[in-house]
């Protein structure tokens, strides 16, 4: 089957299982997940959706998220969008079909069910802090493909320069690798204004001031400014300010003058505040972030790595890991790489080790072993959702021992950072084995790769040993180490994060 046909077939299989085109209110995707806004969550057929070959798992948050994996999701999403548009054009007023085996519901019952689910989701996910973090993530996530591509080109260029190969080509590669990073503030400004409800191009225009070479002739707080000072944090702040100025202008400027006055005042007021305030303040904050990261790993070393690697999976479960995205980007902008990501990636290694141990501890549970075998390749490449939501989290205790594996792997990488061997990543997004092409450091690529690989091995082993010996109580083994023929209801149904958090298996 051709690739396009395969992607369209996957999209066609998913669409009726989420309630059809009429039930889809929004479509987006990140690195691994198709994110859908749905009018009625009760129309989704979870079990049938998880059985679709290309689907690695599902996650319910503020959107319904279908895990397809890197690469696949970027190809399936456009096909899914086409099918939704075609479905709406053919039957714009048709209600989304209900699952075939669902009992008929009255309008009152359906409304009550939808209201209850909406209230539950809002209570858990719509806190102001989480909504703010979600906005921040939406600003930076679209930039990840460019960060990855430019990061890999930068690594290739560094290798060629060290080997003194292709000297006529390396300057061109350097330009390709550095061009995006030189203007990243503009893209951040554009996305920020778009996310906060302003005119995107005005956000980009204000943020462009930060990287304009002419700011070197301007003095603020008794110091000459430098192009790029404040970086992505300054761009984010400048664009947010521009949005508020623009909204104020829209409210007070007469409509006849709006097209002339509003853009002018937005750029003028926001630009002046950016030049004579935000650039300096954001520059100080950015420098402090870089200095703190260096200090933390230089002095904390193994201890810092232990904490970062051990607690990253819970942060992901709570959605708080999104707060790290601007920090990663700031470090990449300042130092050329982020030293935090390789340590945090050890959480995935612990998860893989825990899954392998679970495979051996439950030899009679064909359902879980099948899930593990199908999800492990993605886990090695850093896509952990299928293992988390399909294996360790529903079981309860193995999720904790997976965190232990991540802690030991993080401690290993952190220890070498303390010795002076910085291990960093030139981009964010990939993890596991997929991070190897993006590695960089201060003591040569060979040493950097060796330390990162050593951390992965330690994470695998620690996660495996902790889970094998401490991940299963006698009660847990008695409940789950049975075949489907003996106890057809014993195998755990991979739970959603909210379900698992409320009722994990007994530990």
CSV table of C-alpha atoms in Angstrom, one decimal:
chain,number,residue,atom,x,y,z
A,1,UNK,CA,0.0,0.0,0.0
A,2,UNK,CA,1.4,3.4,-0.9
A,3,UNK,CA,2.3,5.7,2.0
A,4,UNK,CA,-0.4,8.2,1.2
A,5,UNK,CA,-3.0,5.5,1.0
A,6,UNK,CA,-1.8,4.1,4.3
A,7,UNK,CA,-2.1,7.4,6.0
A,8,UNK,CA,-5.5,8.1,4.5
A,9,UNK,CA,-6.6,4.6,5.6
A,10,UNK,CA,-5.5,5.3,9.2
A,11,UNK,CA,-7.4,8.6,9.2
A,12,UNK,CA,-10.5,6.9,7.7
A,13,UNK,CA,-10.3,4.3,10.5
A,14,UNK,CA,-10.1,6.9,13.2
A,15,UNK,CA,-12.8,9.3,12.1
A,16,UNK,CA,-15.9,7.1,12.7
A,17,UNK,CA,-14.5,6.0,16.0
A,18,UNK,CA,-14.4,9.6,17.4
A,19,UNK,CA,-18.0,10.2,16.4
A,20,UNK,CA,-17.6,11.3,12.8
A,21,UNK,CA,-16.9,14.6,11.2
A,22,UNK,CA,-19.8,16.3,12.9
A,23,UNK,CA,-18.4,15.5,16.3
A,24,UNK,CA,-14.9,17.1,15.6
A,25,UNK,CA,-14.6,20.7,16.6
A,26,UNK,CA,-10.9,21.2,16.2
A,27,UNK,CA,-7.8,19.4,14.8
A,28,UNK,CA,-4.2,19.9,15.7
A,29,UNK,CA,-1.1,17.7,16.3
A,30,UNK,CA,2.1,17.8,18.3
A,31,UNK,CA,5.2,15.7,17.9
A,32,UNK,CA,3.4,12.4,18.5
A,33,UNK,CA,-0.3,13.0,19.1
A,34,UNK,CA,-3.3,13.9,17.0
A,35,UNK,CA,-5.2,16.3,19.2
A,36,UNK,CA,-9.0,16.6,18.7
A,37,UNK,CA,-11.6,18.9,20.1
A,38,UNK,CA,-14.8,16.9,20.4
A,39,UNK,CA,-18.4,18.1,20.8
A,40,UNK,CA,-19.5,14.9,22.6
A,41,UNK,CA,-16.9,12.7,24.3
A,42,UNK,CA,-19.4,9.9,24.8
A,43,UNK,CA,-19.5,9.1,21.1
A,44,UNK,CA,-15.9,8.0,21.1
A,45,UNK,CA,-15.3,4.2,20.9
A,46,UNK,CA,-12.1,3.9,23.0
A,47,UNK,CA,-11.5,0.2,22.7
A,48,UNK,CA,-12.0,0.1,19.0
A,49,UNK,CA,-9.8,3.1,18.6
A,50,UNK,CA,-7.0,1.5,20.5
A,51,UNK,CA,-7.3,-1.5,18.3
A,52,UNK,CA,-6.5,0.5,15.1
A,53,UNK,CA,-3.0,-0.7,14.1
A,54,UNK,CA,-1.4,2.7,13.8
A,55,UNK,CA,-2.8,3.9,17.2
A,56,UNK,CA,-0.3,3.5,20.1
A,57,UNK,CA,-2.7,4.8,22.7
A,58,UNK,CA,-5.1,7.5,23.7
A,59,UNK,CA,-4.9,10.3,26.3
A,60,UNK,CA,-7.8,12.5,27.5
A,61,UNK,CA,-6.8,16.0,28.6
A,62,UNK,CA,-8.4,19.3,27.5
A,63,UNK,CA,-8.4,17.7,24.0
A,64,UNK,CA,-8.8,14.0,23.0
A,65,UNK,CA,-5.3,12.9,22.1
A,66,UNK,CA,-4.5,9.9,19.8
A,67,UNK,CA,-0.9,8.8,20.0
A,68,UNK,CA,0.4,7.9,16.5
A,69,UNK,CA,4.1,8.5,17.0
A,70,UNK,CA,6.6,11.0,15.4
A,71,UNK,CA,6.4,11.2,11.6
A,72,UNK,CA,3.2,9.3,11.4
A,73,UNK,CA,1.1,12.0,13.1
A,74,UNK,CA,2.3,14.7,10.7
A,75,UNK,CA,1.2,12.6,7.7
A,76,UNK,CA,-2.1,11.3,9.1
A,77,UNK,CA,-3.3,14.7,10.3
A,78,UNK,CA,-3.7,16.4,6.9
A,79,UNK,CA,-5.6,13.3,5.6
A,80,UNK,CA,-7.8,13.4,8.7
A,81,UNK,CA,-8.5,17.1,8.1
A,82,UNK,CA,-9.5,16.4,4.5
A,83,UNK,CA,-11.9,13.6,5.6
A,84,UNK,CA,-13.5,15.9,8.2
A,85,UNK,CA,-14.0,18.6,5.6
A,86,UNK,CA,-15.5,16.1,3.1
A,87,UNK,CA,-17.8,14.7,5.8
A,88,UNK,CA,-19.0,18.2,6.8
A,89,UNK,CA,-19.6,19.1,3.1
A,90,UNK,CA,-21.6,16.0,2.5
A,91,UNK,CA,-23.7,16.1,5.6
A,92,UNK,CA,-23.3,19.4,7.4
A,93,UNK,CA,-26.3,19.0,9.6
A,94,UNK,CA,-26.0,15.3,10.3
A,95,UNK,CA,-25.5,14.3,13.9
A,96,UNK,CA,-22.4,12.2,14.6
A,97,UNK,CA,-23.2,8.5,14.7
A,98,UNK,CA,-23.3,6.8,18.1
A,99,UNK,CA,-21.4,3.5,18.7
A,100,UNK,CA,-23.2,0.6,17.2
A,101,UNK,CA,-23.5,-1.2,20.5
A,102,UNK,CA,-24.5,1.8,22.6
A,103,UNK,CA,-28.0,1.9,24.1
A,104,UNK,CA,-30.2,4.7,22.8
A,105,UNK,CA,-30.0,7.9,24.9
A,106,UNK,CA,-32.7,10.5,25.4
A,107,UNK,CA,-31.7,14.1,24.7
A,108,UNK,CA,-31.9,14.8,28.5
A,109,UNK,CA,-29.6,11.9,29.3
A,110,UNK,CA,-27.1,12.8,26.6
A,111,UNK,CA,-27.0,16.4,27.8
A,112,UNK,CA,-26.6,15.4,31.4
A,113,UNK,CA,-23.8,13.0,30.5
A,114,UNK,CA,-22.0,15.7,28.4
A,115,UNK,CA,-22.3,18.3,31.1
A,116,UNK,CA,-20.9,15.9,33.8
A,117,UNK,CA,-17.9,15.0,31.6
A,118,UNK,CA,-17.3,18.6,30.8
A,119,UNK,CA,-17.4,19.6,34.4
A,120,UNK,CA,-15.0,16.8,35.4
A,121,UNK,CA,-12.5,17.8,32.7
A,122,UNK,CA,-12.7,21.5,33.6
A,123,UNK,CA,-12.2,20.8,37.3
A,124,UNK,CA,-9.0,18.9,36.6
A,125,UNK,CA,-7.5,20.6,33.6
A,126,UNK,CA,-8.7,24.1,33.4
A,127,UNK,CA,-6.8,25.7,36.3
A,128,UNK,CA,-5.4,29.1,35.4
A,129,UNK,CA,-1.8,27.8,35.8
A,130,UNK,CA,-2.3,24.8,33.6
A,131,UNK,CA,-4.1,26.9,31.0
A,132,UNK,CA,-1.2,29.4,31.0
A,133,UNK,CA,1.3,26.5,30.6
A,134,UNK,CA,-0.8,25.2,27.7
A,135,UNK,CA,-0.5,28.5,26.0
A,136,UNK,CA,3.2,28.6,26.5
A,137,UNK,CA,3.5,25.1,25.0
A,138,UNK,CA,1.4,26.1,22.0
A,139,UNK,CA,3.8,28.9,21.3
A,140,UNK,CA,6.9,26.7,21.3
A,141,UNK,CA,5.7,23.3,20.0
A,142,UNK,CA,5.3,24.5,16.4
A,143,UNK,CA,8.9,25.5,16.4
A,144,UNK,CA,10.2,22.1,17.3
A,145,UNK,CA,10.5,20.7,13.7
A,146,UNK,CA,12.8,23.6,12.8
A,147,UNK,CA,14.8,23.2,16.0
A,148,UNK,CA,15.3,19.5,15.2
A,149,UNK,CA,16.2,20.1,11.5
A,150,UNK,CA,18.6,22.9,12.3
A,151,UNK,CA,20.1,21.0,15.3
A,152,UNK,CA,20.9,18.0,13.2
A,153,UNK,CA,22.5,20.2,10.5
A,154,UNK,CA,24.5,21.9,13.2
A,155,UNK,CA,25.8,18.5,14.5
A,156,UNK,CA,26.7,17.4,11.0
A,157,UNK,CA,28.5,20.7,10.3
A,158,UNK,CA,30.4,20.4,13.6
A,159,UNK,CA,31.5,16.8,12.6
A,160,UNK,CA,32.7,17.9,9.2
A,161,UNK,CA,34.6,20.9,10.7
A,162,UNK,CA,36.3,18.7,13.2
A,163,UNK,CA,37.3,16.2,10.5
A,164,UNK,CA,38.3,19.0,8.2
A,165,UNK,CA,36.1,17.6,5.4
A,166,UNK,CA,34.3,19.6,2.7
A,167,UNK,CA,35.6,23.1,3.8
A,168,UNK,CA,33.7,24.7,1.0
A,169,UNK,CA,30.4,23.3,2.2
A,170,UNK,CA,30.6,23.8,6.0
A,171,UNK,CA,30.0,27.6,5.8
A,172,UNK,CA,26.7,27.0,4.0
A,173,UNK,CA,25.7,24.3,6.6
A,174,UNK,CA,26.5,26.8,9.3
A,175,UNK,CA,24.2,29.4,7.7
A,176,UNK,CA,21.4,26.8,7.5
A,177,UNK,CA,21.9,25.7,11.1
A,178,UNK,CA,22.1,29.2,12.5
A,179,UNK,CA,19.6,31.2,10.4
A,180,UNK,CA,16.5,30.0,12.3
A,181,UNK,CA,18.1,30.5,15.7
A,182,UNK,CA,19.1,34.0,14.7
A,183,UNK,CA,15.4,34.9,14.1
A,184,UNK,CA,13.7,32.6,16.5
A,185,UNK,CA,12.5,35.6,18.5
A,186,UNK,CA,10.4,36.7,15.6
A,187,UNK,CA,8.7,33.3,15.4
A,188,UNK,CA,8.1,33.3,19.1
A,189,UNK,CA,6.6,36.8,18.9
A,190,UNK,CA,4.3,35.7,16.0
A,191,UNK,CA,3.0,32.6,17.8
A,192,UNK,CA,2.6,34.4,21.1
A,193,UNK,CA,0.4,37.1,19.6
A,194,UNK,CA,-1.6,34.4,17.8
A,195,UNK,CA,-2.1,32.4,21.0
A,196,UNK,CA,-3.1,35.3,23.2
A,197,UNK,CA,-5.6,36.6,20.7
A,198,UNK,CA,-3.8,39.4,18.9
A,199,UNK,CA,-2.6,40.0,15.4
A,200,UNK,CA,0.3,37.6,14.8
A,201,UNK,CA,2.3,39.8,12.5
A,202,UNK,CA,2.2,42.6,15.0
A,203,UNK,CA,3.6,40.3,17.6
A,204,UNK,CA,6.4,39.3,15.2
A,205,UNK,CA,7.1,42.9,14.3
A,206,UNK,CA,7.6,43.9,17.9
A,207,UNK,CA,9.7,40.8,18.6
A,208,UNK,CA,11.9,41.5,15.5
A,209,UNK,CA,13.2,44.6,17.3
A,210,UNK,CA,15.1,42.4,19.7
A,211,UNK,CA,17.2,40.8,16.9
A,212,UNK,CA,17.6,44.0,14.8
A,213,UNK,CA,21.3,44.8,14.6
A,214,UNK,CA,20.6,48.5,15.0
A,215,UNK,CA,19.7,48.1,18.7
A,216,UNK,CA,23.5,48.0,19.4
A,217,UNK,CA,23.4,51.8,19.0
A,218,UNK,CA,20.8,52.2,21.8
A,219,UNK,CA,21.6,52.6,25.5
A,220,UNK,CA,19.3,51.4,28.3
A,221,UNK,CA,20.0,51.3,32.1
A,222,UNK,CA,23.4,52.8,31.4
A,223,UNK,CA,24.4,49.9,29.1
A,224,UNK,CA,24.6,49.4,25.3
A,225,UNK,CA,22.0,46.9,24.1
A,226,UNK,CA,23.1,44.0,22.0
A,227,UNK,CA,21.1,42.3,19.2
A,228,UNK,CA,19.3,39.3,20.6
A,229,UNK,CA,19.5,40.5,24.2
A,230,UNK,CA,16.5,39.0,26.1
A,231,UNK,CA,16.1,36.3,23.5
A,232,UNK,CA,12.9,34.2,23.4
A,233,UNK,CA,11.8,35.4,26.9
A,234,UNK,CA,12.0,39.0,25.7
A,235,UNK,CA,10.1,38.2,22.5
A,236,UNK,CA,7.4,36.5,24.5
A,237,UNK,CA,7.0,39.4,26.8
A,238,UNK,CA,7.1,41.9,24.0
A,239,UNK,CA,4.4,40.1,22.0
A,240,UNK,CA,2.1,39.7,25.1
A,241,UNK,CA,2.4,43.4,25.7
A,242,UNK,CA,1.6,44.1,22.0
A,243,UNK,CA,-1.6,42.0,22.3
A,244,UNK,CA,-2.8,44.1,25.3
A,245,UNK,CA,-1.9,47.4,23.6
A,246,UNK,CA,-3.7,46.2,20.4
A,247,UNK,CA,-6.8,45.2,22.3
A,248,UNK,CA,-6.9,48.5,24.1
A,249,UNK,CA,-6.6,50.3,20.8
A,250,UNK,CA,-9.4,48.3,19.2
A,251,UNK,CA,-11.6,49.3,22.1
A,252,UNK,CA,-11.0,53.1,22.0
A,253,UNK,CA,-9.8,54.0,18.5
A,254,UNK,CA,-12.7,54.9,16.1
A,255,UNK,CA,-13.3,52.4,13.4
A,256,UNK,CA,-12.5,54.9,10.6
A,257,UNK,CA,-8.9,55.3,12.0
A,258,UNK,CA,-8.4,51.8,13.3
A,259,UNK,CA,-6.5,50.4,10.3
A,260,UNK,CA,-3.9,53.3,10.6
A,261,UNK,CA,-3.8,54.0,14.3
A,262,UNK,CA,-4.0,50.6,16.0
A,263,UNK,CA,-1.0,49.0,14.3
A,264,UNK,CA,1.1,52.1,14.7
A,265,UNK,CA,0.4,52.5,18.4
A,266,UNK,CA,0.8,48.8,19.0
A,267,UNK,CA,4.3,48.7,17.5
A,268,UNK,CA,5.3,52.1,18.9
A,269,UNK,CA,4.3,51.6,22.5
A,270,UNK,CA,5.3,48.0,22.7
A,271,UNK,CA,8.5,48.7,20.9
A,272,UNK,CA,9.6,51.5,23.2
A,273,UNK,CA,8.8,49.4,26.3
A,274,UNK,CA,10.7,46.5,24.7
A,275,UNK,CA,13.8,48.5,23.9
A,276,UNK,CA,14.0,50.5,27.1
A,277,UNK,CA,12.8,47.8,29.5
A,278,UNK,CA,12.0,44.3,28.4
A,279,UNK,CA,15.3,43.6,26.6
A,280,UNK,CA,17.4,44.5,29.6
A,281,UNK,CA,15.1,42.7,32.1
A,282,UNK,CA,14.7,39.6,29.9
A,283,UNK,CA,18.4,39.5,29.2
A,284,UNK,CA,19.1,39.4,32.9
A,285,UNK,CA,16.6,36.6,33.5
A,286,UNK,CA,18.0,34.6,30.5
A,287,UNK,CA,21.5,35.0,31.8
A,288,UNK,CA,20.3,33.9,35.3
A,289,UNK,CA,18.6,30.8,33.8
A,290,UNK,CA,21.8,29.8,32.1
A,291,UNK,CA,24.0,30.5,35.1
A,292,UNK,CA,21.6,28.5,37.4
A,293,UNK,CA,21.5,25.5,35.1
A,294,UNK,CA,25.3,25.5,35.0
A,295,UNK,CA,25.6,25.9,38.7
A,296,UNK,CA,23.0,23.2,39.4
A,297,UNK,CA,24.8,20.6,37.4
A,298,UNK,CA,28.3,21.7,38.4
A,299,UNK,CA,27.5,21.6,42.1
A,300,UNK,CA,24.5,19.3,42.4
A,301,UNK,CA,25.7,16.8,39.8
A,302,UNK,CA,24.4,13.4,40.5
A,303,UNK,CA,21.9,14.6,43.1
A,304,UNK,CA,20.3,17.1,40.7
A,305,UNK,CA,20.2,14.5,38.0
A,306,UNK,CA,18.6,12.1,40.4
A,307,UNK,CA,15.8,14.5,41.1
A,308,UNK,CA,15.3,15.7,37.5
A,309,UNK,CA,15.3,12.2,36.1
A,310,UNK,CA,13.1,10.8,38.8
A,311,UNK,CA,10.4,13.4,38.9
A,312,UNK,CA,10.0,14.1,35.1
A,313,UNK,CA,7.4,11.4,34.5
A,314,UNK,CA,5.1,12.8,37.2
A,315,UNK,CA,5.6,16.3,35.8
A,316,UNK,CA,4.5,15.0,32.4
A,317,UNK,CA,1.4,13.4,34.0
A,318,UNK,CA,0.5,16.7,35.6
A,319,UNK,CA,1.2,18.7,32.5
A,320,UNK,CA,3.8,20.8,34.3
A,321,UNK,CA,6.7,19.8,32.0
A,322,UNK,CA,5.5,22.5,29.6
A,323,UNK,CA,7.0,25.1,31.9
A,324,UNK,CA,10.5,23.7,30.9
A,325,UNK,CA,10.0,24.5,27.1
A,326,UNK,CA,11.1,28.2,27.3
A,327,UNK,CA,14.0,27.2,29.6
A,328,UNK,CA,15.2,24.7,27.1
A,329,UNK,CA,14.9,27.2,24.3
A,330,UNK,CA,16.7,29.9,26.3
A,331,UNK,CA,19.6,27.5,27.0
A,332,UNK,CA,19.9,26.5,23.3
A,333,UNK,CA,19.8,30.1,22.3
A,334,UNK,CA,22.6,31.0,24.8
A,335,UNK,CA,24.8,28.0,24.9
A,336,UNK,CA,24.0,26.1,21.7
A,337,UNK,CA,22.4,23.2,23.6
A,338,UNK,CA,20.3,22.5,26.6
A,339,UNK,CA,21.9,20.4,29.3
A,340,UNK,CA,18.6,19.5,30.9
A,341,UNK,CA,17.0,17.5,28.2
A,342,UNK,CA,19.5,14.5,28.1
A,343,UNK,CA,18.9,14.2,31.9
A,344,UNK,CA,15.1,14.4,31.6
A,345,UNK,CA,15.3,11.8,28.7
A,346,UNK,CA,16.4,9.2,31.3
A,347,UNK,CA,12.8,9.1,32.5
A,348,UNK,CA,12.0,7.3,29.3
A,349,UNK,CA,14.8,4.8,29.8
A,350,UNK,CA,13.5,3.9,33.2
A,351,UNK,CA,10.1,3.4,31.6
A,352,UNK,CA,11.5,1.0,29.0
A,353,UNK,CA,13.3,-1.0,31.7
A,354,UNK,CA,10.2,-1.2,33.8
A,355,UNK,CA,8.2,-2.4,30.8
A,356,UNK,CA,10.7,-5.2,30.0
A,357,UNK,CA,10.6,-6.3,33.7
A,358,UNK,CA,6.8,-6.3,33.5
A,359,UNK,CA,7.0,-8.5,30.4
A,360,UNK,CA,9.0,-11.2,32.4
A,361,UNK,CA,7.0,-10.8,35.6
A,362,UNK,CA,3.7,-11.5,33.9
A,363,UNK,CA,4.5,-14.4,31.6
A,364,UNK,CA,0.9,-15.6,31.5
A,365,UNK,CA,-0.8,-12.3,30.7
A,366,UNK,CA,-0.9,-12.4,26.9
A,367,UNK,CA,-2.7,-9.0,26.7
A,368,UNK,CA,-0.1,-7.0,28.6
A,369,UNK,CA,2.9,-8.8,27.0
A,370,UNK,CA,1.4,-8.0,23.5
A,371,UNK,CA,1.1,-4.4,24.4
A,372,UNK,CA,4.6,-4.2,25.7
A,373,UNK,CA,6.0,-5.9,22.5
A,374,UNK,CA,4.2,-3.5,20.2
A,375,UNK,CA,5.1,-0.4,22.3
A,376,UNK,CA,8.8,-1.1,23.1
A,377,UNK,CA,10.2,0.0,19.7
A,378,UNK,CA,8.5,3.4,20.1
A,379,UNK,CA,9.7,3.5,23.8
A,380,UNK,CA,13.4,3.0,22.7
A,381,UNK,CA,12.9,6.0,20.3
A,382,UNK,CA,11.6,8.2,23.1
A,383,UNK,CA,7.8,7.8,22.6
A,384,UNK,CA,6.7,6.7,26.0
A,385,UNK,CA,2.9,7.3,26.1
A,386,UNK,CA,2.0,3.7,25.0
A,387,UNK,CA,4.1,2.2,27.7
A,388,UNK,CA,3.0,4.7,30.3
A,389,UNK,CA,-0.8,4.6,29.7
A,390,UNK,CA,-0.9,1.0,28.5
A,391,UNK,CA,1.3,-0.7,31.0
A,392,UNK,CA,3.0,1.0,34.0
A,393,UNK,CA,0.4,3.5,35.1
A,394,UNK,CA,-2.6,1.2,35.1
A,395,UNK,CA,-0.6,-1.3,37.2
A,396,UNK,CA,0.4,1.4,39.7
A,397,UNK,CA,3.6,0.3,41.4
A,398,UNK,CA,5.6,-0.2,38.1
A,399,UNK,CA,5.1,3.5,37.3
A,400,UNK,CA,7.0,4.3,40.5
A,401,UNK,CA,9.8,1.9,39.8
A,402,UNK,CA,10.0,3.4,36.3
A,403,UNK,CA,10.7,6.7,37.9
A,404,UNK,CA,13.4,5.1,40.0
A,405,UNK,CA,15.1,4.0,36.8
A,406,UNK,CA,14.9,7.5,35.4
A,407,UNK,CA,16.4,8.8,38.6
A,408,UNK,CA,19.4,6.6,38.4
A,409,UNK,CA,20.0,7.4,34.7
A,410,UNK,CA,19.7,11.1,35.4
A,411,UNK,CA,22.1,10.7,38.3
A,412,UNK,CA,24.6,9.1,35.9
A,413,UNK,CA,24.5,11.9,33.4
A,414,UNK,CA,24.4,14.5,36.1
A,415,UNK,CA,27.5,13.1,37.7
A,416,UNK,CA,29.5,13.6,34.5
A,417,UNK,CA,28.2,17.1,34.3
A,418,UNK,CA,29.6,17.7,37.7
A,419,UNK,CA,33.0,16.4,36.5
A,420,UNK,CA,32.9,19.0,33.7
A,421,UNK,CA,31.6,16.9,30.8
A,422,UNK,CA,28.5,18.7,29.7
A,423,UNK,CA,26.0,16.6,27.8
A,424,UNK,CA,23.4,18.7,25.9
A,425,UNK,CA,20.9,18.6,23.1
A,426,UNK,CA,20.8,21.1,20.3
A,427,UNK,CA,17.0,20.8,20.0
A,428,UNK,CA,13.9,19.8,22.0
A,429,UNK,CA,11.3,17.2,21.2
A,430,UNK,CA,13.2,13.9,20.6
A,431,UNK,CA,14.2,11.6,23.3
A,432,UNK,CA,15.7,8.1,23.8
A,433,UNK,CA,17.7,6.8,20.8
A,434,UNK,CA,16.3,9.6,18.6
A,435,UNK,CA,18.3,12.1,20.6
A,436,UNK,CA,21.7,10.8,19.5
A,437,UNK,CA,21.9,12.9,16.3
A,438,UNK,CA,21.2,16.1,18.3
A,439,UNK,CA,23.8,15.6,21.1
A,440,UNK,CA,26.4,18.2,21.7
A,441,UNK,CA,28.8,19.0,24.6
A,442,UNK,CA,32.0,20.6,25.6
A,443,UNK,CA,34.4,17.7,25.3
A,444,UNK,CA,33.9,16.2,21.9
A,445,UNK,CA,31.1,14.3,20.3
A,446,UNK,CA,32.5,10.8,21.2
A,447,UNK,CA,32.5,11.5,24.9
A,448,UNK,CA,29.1,13.1,24.8
A,449,UNK,CA,27.6,10.1,23.0
A,450,UNK,CA,29.3,7.7,25.4
A,451,UNK,CA,27.9,9.5,28.5
A,452,UNK,CA,24.4,9.7,27.1
A,453,UNK,CA,24.5,6.0,26.1
A,454,UNK,CA,25.8,5.1,29.5
A,455,UNK,CA,22.9,7.0,31.1
A,456,UNK,CA,20.4,5.1,29.0
A,457,UNK,CA,21.9,1.8,29.9
A,458,UNK,CA,21.8,2.7,33.6
A,459,UNK,CA,18.2,3.8,33.3
A,460,UNK,CA,17.2,0.6,31.5
A,461,UNK,CA,18.9,-1.6,34.1
A,462,UNK,CA,17.7,0.4,37.1
A,463,UNK,CA,14.1,0.5,35.8
A,464,UNK,CA,14.3,-3.2,35.1
A,465,UNK,CA,15.7,-4.3,38.5
A,466,UNK,CA,13.5,-2.0,40.5
A,467,UNK,CA,10.4,-3.2,38.8
A,468,UNK,CA,11.4,-6.9,38.7
A,469,UNK,CA,12.1,-7.1,42.4
A,470,UNK,CA,9.9,-4.4,43.9
A,471,UNK,CA,7.3,-3.5,41.2
A,472,UNK,CA,4.8,-6.3,42.0
A,473,UNK,CA,3.2,-7.3,45.3
A,474,UNK,CA,1.8,-10.8,45.7
A,475,UNK,CA,-1.7,-9.4,45.3
A,476,UNK,CA,-0.7,-7.7,42.0
A,477,UNK,CA,0.8,-10.8,40.7
A,478,UNK,CA,-2.2,-12.9,41.7
A,479,UNK,CA,-4.5,-10.4,39.9
A,480,UNK,CA,-2.6,-9.9,36.7
A,481,UNK,CA,-0.3,-12.9,36.1
A,482,UNK,CA,-3.1,-15.0,34.6
A,483,UNK,CA,-4.0,-15.9,31.1
A,484,UNK,CA,-7.1,-14.5,29.4
A,485,UNK,CA,-8.5,-18.0,29.1
A,486,UNK,CA,-8.3,-18.5,32.9
A,487,UNK,CA,-9.6,-15.0,33.8
A,488,UNK,CA,-10.8,-13.0,30.9
A,489,UNK,CA,-11.4,-9.9,33.0
A,490,UNK,CA,-8.1,-9.9,34.8
A,491,UNK,CA,-6.1,-8.2,32.2
A,492,UNK,CA,-6.0,-4.4,32.8
A,493,UNK,CA,-7.6,-2.2,30.3
A,494,UNK,CA,-5.2,0.6,29.5
A,495,UNK,CA,-6.6,3.6,31.4
A,496,UNK,CA,-6.7,7.2,30.6
A,497,UNK,CA,-4.6,9.4,32.8
A,498,UNK,CA,-7.6,10.7,34.7
A,499,UNK,CA,-9.0,7.2,35.3
A,500,UNK,CA,-5.6,5.9,36.4
A,501,UNK,CA,-5.0,8.7,38.8
A,502,UNK,CA,-8.3,8.1,40.4
A,503,UNK,CA,-8.1,4.3,40.7
A,504,UNK,CA,-4.7,2.7,40.2
A,505,UNK,CA,-4.3,-0.9,40.7
A,506,UNK,CA,-3.5,-2.1,44.2
A,507,UNK,CA,0.1,-1.9,45.2
